[in-house]
Amino acid sequence: MKEIRIQKIVILLVIFFIVSAAVYLSWGSYQISFADIFLTFIGRGNTFQETALLNLRLPRMIVAICVGVALATSGGIIQTITKNELADPGIIGINAGAAVAAILVVSSQTIYYYHQLGSFSIYLLPFSAIIGAAVSAGIIYFLSSHKGIKPKKMILVGLGINAGLSAFMTFFIFRGGVGEYNRVLIWTSGSLWGTGWEYAKILLPLVCVLFGLVLLNYKKLDVLQFSDEHITSLGLNRNNERKKLLTYAVVLAGGATAFAGNVGFIGLISPNIAKKLVGGSHKHTLLVSALISAIIMLCADAVSRNLFSPIEIPVGIIISIFGVPYFMYLIIKEN
Amino acid sequence: MEAIVVKELSVGYDERVVIEKLGLSILKGKINVIIGANGCGKSTLLKSIARVIKPQSGAVYINGKDITKQKEKAMAKQIAFLPQEPICPVGLTVRELVAYGRFPYQKSFGGLSKHDKEMIDWAIEETELQEFAHRKLDTLSQGQRQRVWIAMTIAQETDIIMLDEPTTYLDLSYQQEILQLLSKLNQTAGFTVVMVLHELNNACKYGDNIIGLKNGKLICEGSPCEAITKENLSELYGIDATLQISENKQYPICLDYEVTKKVALVG
């Protein structure tokens, strides 16, 4: 009964996903019909279609999907471990840490800015963002664990660190010039502008491997929803498991943030919608929340690319516009 | 026969010592009831046995083996623990929750085995929850919910089950229902039961072995008649109790009591 309902939901979501992917590839300043998309994929499209589709839209679509899956999975893990459905990757300091590292790189780079646009520069920002994310996650972990992780303390410490890092960020933006300010602003708002195969080639394997690893741990995640006493009594080493799963969450969210900037709210809303649709077992919620997140990312990025074309609005802003009302709804319902 | 032996156990949180050099035995196949005033270390003792808290020194042996020298899953097949305020993941049905008791036996991938399903059915039958099996947990009453948690605990297929205040927050009839269930499980299925109880008369009525703690130290140990005496109650709770023997002459009943010294508040 329940299994059949879940199957129906998954099938429906897969259809949605395929439709949004098709619309994503077709919609743009250069329109490509669905038939042409198919023809181009089997190598029978014209040069324009090939360029637009294979070199621009397809890699960007892969990055968008990967970012969505990574943030949803990371958010799901963090919500389970902190036992708080309002937690998201921002809580473990990933966004702020990555943003600060990115700002430091951007502002120290100004001298070389124009003559160093090789492949090194493409990777420098994401790479330093991952390090920034890891450092701030490490600090939060260190401060909130005394003889094992305390989930509640982690949320409070996370909020504190986030506030501190945001202040630091604002300070640097004030000091920097207009050029850097814009670049940083686009990055911190979360944008897929300019992503190509270079990013997709790194992000796709990273997200596939980690998503697989997390899925392998679905039963442990289920058990981690119980109280500390129960987790231990059921034979799970709660500290080791929490550490391991938090590491997966940091790498997933850090990787996504590094390439797409601060895409807010998606890590919060996707797992919550999934829980509403298919219930509490991670076997279903991880998969469904990844699908939902991918669909949201595709729709939001399609809108952000095209709505005010030729100006692109960061995808994070589109998601926030829809995410904020949902967030409010959750908080009001909570009381 | 001892199911659990505690030797020279000291447990504390940071500087505060809760249990100091405690030694006691939990008897196999019996109902062991731990009593004592608030903050005397009852829950801390259970948590130390369940390995939730690491002791500062001393050792706990379950079925003759040191608990720190065994794997988590191996331990989970020997002893199950129902904490005082268990958290239930949102939206689970009774059967789904009981199925979590089978976690120690499962591989990280794949569904429930035939034996897992049999054990879940058995646990639901023993706790008389058949008609609620597919109901959501949050639609049940407090007493029914407690039975579900007990079903999950026994589905873990262990010799020993530990319960931290299983009757707190329940009204009188539910209290008896839960204790009768545990007594039945002890007698028919042979579980060794270890539990913390606050209600003295329940402890005497259902307990085979009473363990009285005060400030983390053992005050009395033995059958209800041996352990529950006027002197021991005065020592444990600082009360002057009026005791009487039950009709079947098996256990003492506390009829009334007055507070003599405020020991409980200091501890």
Coordinates of C-alpha atoms in Angstrom, one line a residue:
Chain A
M1 CA 0.0 0.0 0.0
K2 CA 2.6 2.5 1.2
E3 CA 5.2 1.1 -1.2
I4 CA 2.9 1.5 -4.1
R5 CA 2.2 5.1 -3.1
I6 CA 6.0 5.8 -2.9
Q7 CA 6.5 4.1 -6.3
K8 CA 3.9 6.4 -7.9
I9 CA 5.5 9.5 -6.4
V10 CA 9.0 8.4 -7.6
I11 CA 7.7 7.7 -11.1
L12 CA 5.9 11.1 -11.1
L13 CA 9.0 12.9 -10.0
V14 CA 11.1 11.2 -12.6
I15 CA 8.7 12.4 -15.3
F16 CA 8.8 15.9 -13.9
F17 CA 12.6 15.6 -13.9
I18 CA 12.7 14.6 -17.6
V19 CA 10.3 17.3 -18.6
S20 CA 12.2 20.0 -16.7
A21 CA 15.5 18.8 -18.2
A22 CA 14.0 18.9 -21.7
V23 CA 12.6 22.4 -21.1
Y24 CA 16.0 23.5 -19.6
L25 CA 17.8 22.4 -22.7
S26 CA 15.3 23.9 -25.1
W27 CA 14.6 27.2 -23.5
G28 CA 17.0 30.0 -24.1
S29 CA 17.9 33.0 -26.2
Y30 CA 18.5 30.5 -28.9
Q31 CA 15.5 28.2 -28.9
I32 CA 15.9 24.5 -29.7
S33 CA 12.9 22.3 -30.2
F34 CA 12.6 19.0 -28.5
A35 CA 13.0 17.1 -31.8
D36 CA 16.2 19.1 -32.5
I37 CA 17.6 18.3 -29.1
F38 CA 17.2 14.6 -29.8
L39 CA 18.7 15.0 -33.3
T40 CA 21.7 16.9 -31.9
F41 CA 22.3 14.2 -29.3
I42 CA 22.5 11.6 -31.9
G43 CA 24.9 13.8 -33.9
R44 CA 22.6 15.2 -36.5
G45 CA 22.1 18.8 -35.3
N46 CA 23.6 21.9 -36.9
T47 CA 26.7 23.7 -35.6
F48 CA 24.7 26.3 -33.6
Q49 CA 22.6 23.6 -32.0
E50 CA 25.7 21.6 -31.1
T51 CA 27.5 24.6 -29.6
A52 CA 24.5 25.8 -27.6
L53 CA 23.5 22.3 -26.4
L54 CA 26.7 20.3 -26.0
N55 CA 29.1 23.0 -25.0
L56 CA 26.9 25.4 -23.0
R57 CA 23.6 24.0 -21.8
L58 CA 24.4 20.3 -21.2
P59 CA 27.4 20.9 -18.9
R60 CA 25.5 23.7 -17.1
M61 CA 22.6 21.3 -16.6
I62 CA 24.8 18.6 -15.2
V63 CA 26.3 21.1 -12.7
A64 CA 22.8 22.3 -11.8
I65 CA 21.6 18.8 -11.1
C66 CA 24.8 17.9 -9.2
V67 CA 24.5 21.0 -7.0
G68 CA 20.9 20.2 -6.3
V69 CA 21.6 16.6 -5.3
A70 CA 24.6 17.5 -3.3
L71 CA 22.9 20.3 -1.2
A72 CA 19.7 18.2 -0.7
T73 CA 21.7 15.2 0.5
S74 CA 23.9 17.3 2.7
G75 CA 20.9 19.1 4.2
G76 CA 19.1 15.7 4.8
I77 CA 22.2 14.4 6.7
I78 CA 22.5 17.5 8.8
Q79 CA 18.8 17.6 9.6
T80 CA 18.9 14.0 10.8
I81 CA 22.1 14.4 12.8
T82 CA 21.0 17.6 14.5
K83 CA 17.4 16.2 14.9
N84 CA 16.2 19.6 13.6
E85 CA 14.2 19.9 10.5
L86 CA 15.1 23.6 10.1
A87 CA 18.8 22.8 9.8
D88 CA 20.6 23.1 6.5
P89 CA 24.2 23.0 5.3
G90 CA 24.6 26.7 6.3
I91 CA 24.4 25.5 9.9
I92 CA 27.7 23.7 9.7
G93 CA 29.3 26.9 8.4
I94 CA 29.9 25.7 4.9
N95 CA 28.4 28.6 3.0
A96 CA 30.0 31.3 5.1
G97 CA 33.4 29.5 5.3
A98 CA 33.5 29.0 1.5
A99 CA 32.4 32.6 0.9
V100 CA 35.1 34.1 3.1
A101 CA 37.8 32.0 1.4
A102 CA 36.4 33.1 -2.0
I103 CA 36.5 36.7 -1.0
L104 CA 40.0 36.5 0.3
V105 CA 41.1 35.0 -3.0
V106 CA 39.3 37.5 -5.1
S107 CA 40.6 40.5 -3.1
S108 CA 44.2 39.2 -3.1
Q109 CA 44.0 38.4 -6.8
T110 CA 43.2 41.9 -8.1
I111 CA 46.8 42.7 -9.3
Y112 CA 46.9 39.6 -11.5
Y113 CA 43.2 39.8 -12.4
Y114 CA 43.5 40.4 -16.1
H115 CA 46.4 38.3 -17.2
Q116 CA 45.7 35.2 -15.2
L117 CA 42.6 33.7 -16.6
G118 CA 44.1 30.3 -17.4
S119 CA 42.8 27.0 -16.2
F120 CA 44.5 27.7 -12.8
S121 CA 42.2 30.6 -12.2
I122 CA 39.1 28.5 -13.0
Y123 CA 39.9 26.1 -10.3
L124 CA 41.4 28.5 -7.8
L125 CA 38.1 29.9 -6.5
P126 CA 36.3 26.5 -6.1
F127 CA 39.4 24.9 -4.5
S128 CA 39.9 27.7 -2.0
A129 CA 36.1 27.7 -1.3
I130 CA 36.2 23.9 -0.4
I131 CA 39.1 24.6 1.9
G132 CA 37.2 27.5 3.5
A133 CA 34.2 25.3 4.0
A134 CA 36.2 22.5 5.5
V135 CA 38.0 24.9 7.9
S136 CA 34.8 26.5 9.2
A137 CA 33.1 23.1 9.5
G138 CA 36.1 21.9 11.4
I139 CA 36.0 24.8 13.8
I140 CA 32.3 24.3 14.4
Y141 CA 32.8 20.6 15.0
F142 CA 35.7 21.2 17.4
L143 CA 33.7 23.8 19.4
S144 CA 30.6 21.8 19.6
S145 CA 32.0 18.4 20.5
H146 CA 33.2 17.6 24.0
K147 CA 33.4 13.8 24.3
G148 CA 31.3 13.4 21.2
I149 CA 29.1 15.6 19.1
K150 CA 26.3 17.5 20.8
P151 CA 23.7 18.1 18.1
K152 CA 22.0 21.1 19.8
K153 CA 25.3 22.7 20.6
M154 CA 26.3 22.3 17.0
I155 CA 23.4 24.3 15.8
L156 CA 24.1 27.2 18.2
V157 CA 27.8 27.2 17.5
G158 CA 27.0 27.1 13.8
L159 CA 24.8 30.1 14.0
G160 CA 27.4 32.0 15.9
I161 CA 30.2 31.2 13.5
N162 CA 27.9 32.1 10.6
A163 CA 27.1 35.5 12.0
G164 CA 30.8 36.2 12.6
L165 CA 31.9 35.2 9.1
S166 CA 29.0 37.2 7.6
A167 CA 30.3 40.3 9.4
F168 CA 33.8 39.6 8.1
M169 CA 32.4 39.2 4.6
T170 CA 30.6 42.5 4.7
F171 CA 33.8 44.2 6.0
F172 CA 35.7 42.9 3.0
I173 CA 33.0 43.9 0.5
F174 CA 33.1 47.5 1.9
R175 CA 36.9 47.6 1.5
G176 CA 37.0 46.2 -2.0
G177 CA 36.3 48.0 -5.2
V178 CA 33.2 47.8 -7.4
G179 CA 34.6 45.1 -9.6
E180 CA 35.3 42.7 -6.8
Y181 CA 32.2 43.6 -5.1
N182 CA 30.1 42.5 -8.0
R183 CA 32.1 39.3 -8.5
V184 CA 31.7 38.4 -4.9
L185 CA 28.1 39.3 -4.8
I186 CA 27.3 37.1 -7.7
W187 CA 29.2 34.3 -6.1
T188 CA 27.7 34.6 -2.7
S189 CA 24.2 34.8 -4.2
G190 CA 24.7 31.5 -5.9
S191 CA 25.0 31.4 -9.6
L192 CA 25.7 28.9 -12.3
W193 CA 26.9 31.6 -14.7
G194 CA 29.8 30.6 -16.9
T195 CA 29.9 26.9 -15.8
G196 CA 31.2 24.6 -18.4
W197 CA 32.6 21.1 -18.8
E198 CA 35.6 22.0 -16.5
Y199 CA 33.2 22.2 -13.6
A200 CA 30.9 19.3 -14.6
K201 CA 33.9 17.0 -15.0
I202 CA 34.8 17.5 -11.4
L203 CA 31.4 17.8 -9.8
L204 CA 29.7 14.8 -11.5
P205 CA 32.0 12.0 -10.2
L206 CA 32.3 13.7 -6.8
V207 CA 28.6 13.9 -6.3
C208 CA 27.9 10.4 -7.7
V209 CA 30.4 8.8 -5.4
L210 CA 29.3 10.6 -2.3
F211 CA 25.6 10.2 -3.0
G212 CA 26.2 6.5 -3.4
L213 CA 28.2 6.4 -0.1
V214 CA 25.4 8.2 1.7
L215 CA 22.8 5.9 0.3
L216 CA 24.8 2.9 1.6
N217 CA 24.3 4.3 5.0
Y218 CA 20.6 4.8 4.9
K219 CA 19.8 2.4 7.7
K220 CA 22.3 4.0 10.0
L221 CA 20.8 7.4 9.2
D222 CA 17.4 6.0 10.2
V223 CA 18.8 4.8 13.5
L224 CA 20.5 8.2 14.2
Q225 CA 17.0 9.7 14.4
F226 CA 16.6 8.1 17.8
S227 CA 17.9 9.4 21.2
D228 CA 21.6 8.9 22.0
E229 CA 20.8 6.1 24.4
H230 CA 18.8 4.2 21.8
I231 CA 21.5 4.6 19.1
T232 CA 24.1 3.1 21.3
S233 CA 21.8 0.3 22.5
L234 CA 21.0 -0.6 18.9
G235 CA 24.7 -1.2 18.4
L236 CA 25.7 1.9 16.5
N237 CA 28.8 3.8 17.5
R238 CA 27.1 7.2 17.4
N239 CA 30.2 9.4 17.4
N240 CA 32.0 7.6 14.7
E241 CA 28.9 7.4 12.5
R242 CA 28.1 11.1 13.1
K243 CA 31.6 12.1 12.2
K244 CA 31.7 10.0 9.1
L245 CA 28.3 11.3 7.8
L246 CA 29.1 14.9 8.7
T247 CA 32.2 14.6 6.6
Y248 CA 30.1 13.4 3.7
A249 CA 27.8 16.4 4.2
V250 CA 30.7 18.8 4.3
V251 CA 32.3 17.5 1.1
L252 CA 29.0 17.5 -0.7
A253 CA 27.9 21.0 0.3
G254 CA 31.5 22.3 0.1
G255 CA 31.8 21.0 -3.5
A256 CA 28.4 22.4 -4.5
T257 CA 29.1 25.8 -2.9
A258 CA 32.6 25.9 -4.5
F259 CA 31.1 25.7 -8.0
A260 CA 27.8 27.4 -7.6
G261 CA 28.3 29.8 -4.7
N262 CA 25.8 30.1 -1.9
V263 CA 22.6 28.5 -3.2
G264 CA 20.5 29.0 -0.1
F265 CA 17.3 27.2 1.0
I266 CA 17.5 24.2 -1.4
G267 CA 19.3 22.1 1.3
L268 CA 16.6 23.1 3.7
I269 CA 13.4 22.6 1.6
S270 CA 14.2 19.5 -0.5
P271 CA 14.6 17.1 2.4
N272 CA 11.5 18.6 4.1
I273 CA 9.3 18.2 1.1
A274 CA 10.6 14.6 0.6
K275 CA 9.7 13.8 4.2
K276 CA 6.2 15.1 3.7
L277 CA 5.8 13.1 0.6
V278 CA 7.3 9.7 1.5
G279 CA 7.8 9.6 5.3
G280 CA 10.8 9.2 7.5
S281 CA 12.9 6.3 6.1
H282 CA 16.1 7.5 4.5
K283 CA 15.9 4.8 1.9
H284 CA 13.1 6.8 0.3
T285 CA 13.8 10.4 1.4
L286 CA 17.4 10.6 0.2
L287 CA 16.4 9.6 -3.3
V288 CA 13.2 11.7 -3.4
S289 CA 14.8 14.8 -2.0
A290 CA 17.6 14.5 -4.5
L291 CA 15.1 14.3 -7.3
I292 CA 13.1 17.2 -6.0
S293 CA 16.2 19.3 -5.5
A294 CA 17.4 18.6 -9.0
I295 CA 14.0 19.6 -10.4
I296 CA 14.0 22.8 -8.4
M297 CA 17.5 23.7 -9.5
L298 CA 16.6 23.1 -13.2
C299 CA 13.5 25.2 -13.0
A300 CA 15.1 28.0 -11.0
D301 CA 18.2 28.1 -13.2
A302 CA 16.1 28.1 -16.4
V303 CA 14.2 31.1 -15.0
S304 CA 17.3 32.8 -13.9
R305 CA 18.9 32.5 -17.3
N306 CA 15.9 33.6 -19.3
L307 CA 13.4 35.7 -17.4
F308 CA 15.4 38.9 -17.6
S309 CA 17.6 37.9 -20.6
P310 CA 20.2 39.0 -21.5
I311 CA 20.8 39.8 -17.8
E312 CA 21.1 36.8 -15.7
I313 CA 19.9 36.7 -12.1
P314 CA 21.7 34.4 -9.7
V315 CA 19.8 31.1 -9.3
G316 CA 20.2 31.4 -5.5
I317 CA 18.0 34.4 -5.6
I318 CA 15.2 32.7 -7.5
I319 CA 15.3 29.8 -5.1
S320 CA 15.2 32.2 -2.1
I321 CA 12.2 34.0 -3.5
F322 CA 10.3 30.7 -3.5
G323 CA 12.2 29.3 -0.5
V324 CA 11.5 32.0 2.0
P325 CA 7.7 31.6 2.0
Y326 CA 8.1 27.9 2.5
F327 CA 10.6 28.5 5.3
M328 CA 8.1 30.8 7.0
Y329 CA 5.4 28.2 6.6
L330 CA 7.6 25.6 8.3
I331 CA 8.3 27.9 11.2
I332 CA 4.7 28.9 11.7
K333 CA 3.6 25.3 11.5
E334 CA 6.3 24.3 14.1
N335 CA 4.6 26.5 16.7
Chain B
M1 CA 23.7 -16.6 38.4
E2 CA 24.7 -13.1 37.5
A3 CA 23.7 -11.6 34.2
I4 CA 25.6 -8.3 34.9
V5 CA 28.4 -7.7 37.3
V6 CA 29.5 -4.2 38.2
K7 CA 32.9 -3.8 39.8
E8 CA 34.5 -0.7 41.4
L9 CA 32.5 1.4 38.9
S10 CA 33.1 5.2 39.1
V11 CA 31.1 7.5 36.7
G12 CA 31.0 11.2 36.6
Y13 CA 30.2 14.2 34.4
D14 CA 33.3 16.4 34.3
E15 CA 34.2 17.1 38.0
R16 CA 31.0 15.8 39.5
V17 CA 31.2 12.2 40.6
V18 CA 27.8 10.5 40.4
I19 CA 28.8 6.9 41.1
E20 CA 31.8 6.0 43.2
K21 CA 33.4 2.6 43.4
L22 CA 30.0 0.8 43.0
G23 CA 29.9 -2.9 43.0
L24 CA 26.7 -5.0 42.5
S25 CA 25.2 -7.9 40.6
I26 CA 22.2 -8.2 38.4
L27 CA 20.6 -11.7 38.7
K28 CA 19.9 -13.7 35.6
G29 CA 16.3 -14.5 34.8
K30 CA 15.0 -12.2 37.6
I31 CA 13.4 -8.8 37.7
N32 CA 16.0 -6.5 39.2
V33 CA 14.6 -3.1 40.4
I34 CA 16.9 -0.2 41.1
I35 CA 15.5 2.3 43.6
G36 CA 16.8 5.5 45.2
A37 CA 16.1 9.2 45.5
N38 CA 16.4 11.7 42.6
G39 CA 20.0 12.1 41.5
C40 CA 21.3 9.0 43.3
G41 CA 22.8 7.7 40.1
K42 CA 20.1 5.2 39.0
S43 CA 19.9 6.4 35.4
T44 CA 23.6 6.9 35.3
L45 CA 24.2 3.3 36.3
L46 CA 21.9 2.1 33.5
K47 CA 23.5 4.3 31.0
S48 CA 27.0 3.1 32.0
I49 CA 25.9 -0.5 31.6
A50 CA 24.4 0.3 28.2
R51 CA 27.7 2.0 27.2
V52 CA 26.0 5.4 26.6
I53 CA 28.4 7.0 29.2
K54 CA 32.0 6.0 29.6
P55 CA 33.0 5.2 33.2
Q56 CA 36.0 7.0 34.7
S57 CA 37.2 3.7 36.2
G58 CA 36.0 0.2 37.0
A59 CA 34.3 -2.3 34.8
V60 CA 31.0 -3.8 33.8
Y61 CA 30.7 -7.5 32.8
I62 CA 27.7 -8.8 30.8
N63 CA 27.4 -12.6 30.7
G64 CA 30.9 -12.7 32.1
K65 CA 32.5 -10.5 29.4
D66 CA 33.9 -6.9 29.8
I67 CA 31.6 -4.6 27.9
T68 CA 34.5 -2.4 26.7
K69 CA 36.1 -5.4 25.0
Q70 CA 33.2 -6.2 22.7
K71 CA 31.9 -4.8 19.4
E72 CA 28.8 -2.5 19.5
K73 CA 26.7 -4.9 17.5
A74 CA 27.7 -7.9 19.6
M75 CA 26.7 -6.0 22.7
A76 CA 23.3 -5.0 21.1
K77 CA 22.5 -8.7 20.7
Q78 CA 23.0 -9.3 24.5
I79 CA 21.4 -6.3 26.1
A80 CA 18.6 -3.9 25.0
F81 CA 17.9 -0.6 26.7
L82 CA 14.8 1.5 26.7
P83 CA 15.7 5.0 27.8
Q84 CA 13.4 7.2 29.9
E85 CA 12.4 9.6 27.1
P86 CA 12.8 7.8 23.8
I87 CA 12.5 9.9 20.6
C88 CA 10.4 8.4 17.8
P89 CA 11.3 9.4 14.2
V90 CA 8.3 11.3 12.7
G91 CA 5.5 9.4 11.0
L92 CA 6.4 5.8 11.8
T93 CA 3.8 3.1 12.3
V94 CA 4.0 0.7 15.2
R95 CA 5.4 -2.2 13.1
E96 CA 8.0 0.1 11.5
L97 CA 9.2 1.2 14.9
V98 CA 9.3 -2.3 16.3
A99 CA 11.3 -3.4 13.2
Y100 CA 14.1 -1.0 14.4
G101 CA 14.7 -3.6 17.2
R102 CA 16.2 -5.8 14.5
F103 CA 18.9 -3.3 13.5
P104 CA 21.7 -5.2 15.2
Y105 CA 21.0 -8.3 13.0
Q106 CA 20.7 -6.5 9.7
K107 CA 23.2 -6.0 6.9
S108 CA 23.7 -2.4 5.8
F109 CA 21.6 -3.1 2.7
G110 CA 18.5 -5.2 2.0
G111 CA 15.2 -5.9 3.8
L112 CA 14.1 -7.9 6.8
S113 CA 14.9 -11.6 6.9
K114 CA 12.2 -14.2 7.6
H115 CA 13.5 -14.5 11.1
D116 CA 13.4 -10.7 11.6
K117 CA 9.8 -10.7 10.6
E118 CA 9.0 -13.6 12.9
M119 CA 10.6 -11.7 15.8
I120 CA 8.7 -8.5 15.0
D121 CA 5.4 -10.5 14.9
W122 CA 6.3 -12.2 18.1
A123 CA 7.1 -8.9 19.9
I124 CA 3.9 -7.3 18.7
E125 CA 1.9 -10.3 19.9
E126 CA 3.6 -10.5 23.3
T127 CA 2.7 -6.8 23.8
E128 CA -0.8 -7.3 22.5
L129 CA -0.5 -4.6 19.8
Q130 CA -1.8 -6.6 16.8
E131 CA -4.7 -4.3 16.2
F132 CA -2.5 -1.2 16.3
A133 CA 0.3 -2.7 14.1
H134 CA -0.3 -0.4 11.2
R135 CA -1.3 2.7 13.2
K136 CA 1.0 5.7 13.4
L137 CA 2.7 6.0 16.8
D138 CA 1.4 9.5 17.5
T139 CA -2.2 8.3 17.3
L140 CA -1.7 6.0 20.3
S141 CA -2.2 6.7 24.0
Q142 CA 0.8 7.0 26.4
G143 CA 0.3 3.5 27.8
Q144 CA 0.0 2.0 24.3
R145 CA 3.1 3.9 23.2
Q146 CA 5.1 2.5 26.1
R147 CA 4.0 -1.0 25.0
V148 CA 5.3 -0.3 21.5
W149 CA 8.7 0.8 22.9
I150 CA 8.8 -2.4 24.9
A151 CA 7.9 -4.4 21.8
M152 CA 10.9 -2.7 20.0
T153 CA 13.1 -3.6 23.0
I154 CA 12.2 -7.3 23.0
A155 CA 12.4 -7.5 19.2
Q156 CA 16.1 -7.0 19.8
E157 CA 16.2 -10.6 20.9
T158 CA 18.5 -10.1 23.9
D159 CA 18.6 -12.0 27.2
I160 CA 18.7 -8.8 29.2
I161 CA 16.3 -5.8 28.9
M162 CA 16.9 -2.6 30.8
L163 CA 14.2 0.1 31.2
D164 CA 14.7 3.5 32.7
E165 CA 11.5 4.4 34.6
P166 CA 9.1 2.6 32.3
T167 CA 6.0 3.7 34.3
T168 CA 6.7 7.4 34.8
Y169 CA 4.0 9.6 33.3
L170 CA 1.6 6.7 33.2
D171 CA -1.6 6.6 35.3
L172 CA -2.2 3.8 37.8
S173 CA -3.9 1.3 35.6
Y174 CA -1.3 1.7 32.8
Q175 CA 1.5 1.4 35.4
Q176 CA 0.2 -2.0 36.4
E177 CA -0.4 -3.0 32.8
I178 CA 3.2 -2.3 31.9
L179 CA 4.6 -4.0 35.0
Q180 CA 2.4 -7.1 34.4
L181 CA 3.7 -7.2 30.9
L182 CA 7.3 -7.1 32.0
S183 CA 6.6 -9.7 34.7
K184 CA 5.0 -12.0 32.0
L185 CA 8.0 -11.5 29.7
N186 CA 10.3 -12.4 32.6
Q187 CA 8.4 -15.6 33.5
T188 CA 7.4 -16.9 30.1
A189 CA 10.1 -15.7 27.8
G190 CA 12.9 -15.7 30.4
F191 CA 14.1 -12.2 30.1
T192 CA 16.4 -10.8 32.7
V193 CA 14.7 -7.4 33.5
V194 CA 16.6 -4.5 34.9
M195 CA 14.6 -1.4 35.6
V196 CA 14.5 1.9 37.6
L197 CA 11.2 2.4 39.4
H198 CA 10.2 5.3 41.6
E199 CA 7.1 3.7 43.1
L200 CA 8.3 1.7 46.1
N201 CA 5.2 -0.6 46.3
N202 CA 5.5 -1.5 42.6
A203 CA 9.2 -2.3 43.1
C204 CA 8.3 -4.6 46.0
K205 CA 5.4 -6.2 44.2
Y206 CA 7.2 -7.0 40.9
G207 CA 10.9 -7.1 41.9
D208 CA 12.8 -10.3 42.7
N209 CA 16.0 -8.4 43.5
I210 CA 16.0 -4.8 44.9
I211 CA 19.0 -2.6 44.6
G212 CA 18.9 0.6 46.6
L213 CA 21.3 3.4 45.7
K214 CA 22.2 6.7 47.5
N215 CA 24.7 9.2 46.2
G216 CA 26.1 6.6 43.8
K217 CA 26.7 4.0 46.6
L218 CA 25.0 0.7 47.3
I219 CA 22.8 0.9 50.4
C220 CA 20.9 -2.4 50.1
E221 CA 20.6 -5.4 47.8
G222 CA 18.4 -8.5 48.0
S223 CA 14.8 -9.7 47.9
P224 CA 12.1 -7.2 48.7
C225 CA 11.8 -8.5 52.3
E226 CA 15.5 -8.3 52.9
A227 CA 16.1 -4.9 51.2
I228 CA 13.0 -2.9 52.0
T229 CA 13.3 -2.4 55.8
K230 CA 12.5 0.7 57.9
E231 CA 16.2 1.3 58.4
N232 CA 17.1 1.1 54.7
L233 CA 14.2 3.4 53.7
S234 CA 15.4 5.9 56.2
E235 CA 18.9 5.7 54.8
L236 CA 17.7 5.8 51.1
Y237 CA 15.1 8.5 51.2
G238 CA 15.3 10.0 54.7
I239 CA 11.7 8.9 55.5
D240 CA 10.1 7.2 58.4
A241 CA 8.0 4.5 56.8
T242 CA 5.2 2.4 58.1
L243 CA 5.6 -1.1 56.5
Q244 CA 3.3 -4.1 56.5
I245 CA 3.7 -7.5 54.9
S246 CA 1.5 -8.3 51.8
E247 CA -1.4 -10.7 52.0
N248 CA 0.5 -13.5 50.4
K249 CA 3.4 -12.7 52.8
Q250 CA 5.8 -12.3 49.8
Y251 CA 6.7 -8.6 49.9
P252 CA 6.5 -5.6 52.2
I253 CA 4.0 -2.7 51.5
C254 CA 4.7 0.8 52.5
L255 CA 1.5 2.1 54.0
D256 CA 2.5 5.6 54.9
Y257 CA 5.7 7.7 55.5
E258 CA 6.9 11.0 57.0
V259 CA 10.0 12.9 55.9
T260 CA 12.6 12.9 58.7
K261 CA 15.7 14.4 57.2
K262 CA 16.0 16.1 53.9
V263 CA 18.7 13.8 52.6
A264 CA 17.1 13.6 49.2
L265 CA 17.4 17.3 48.6
V266 CA 21.1 17.3 49.5
G267 CA 22.0 14.4 47.3

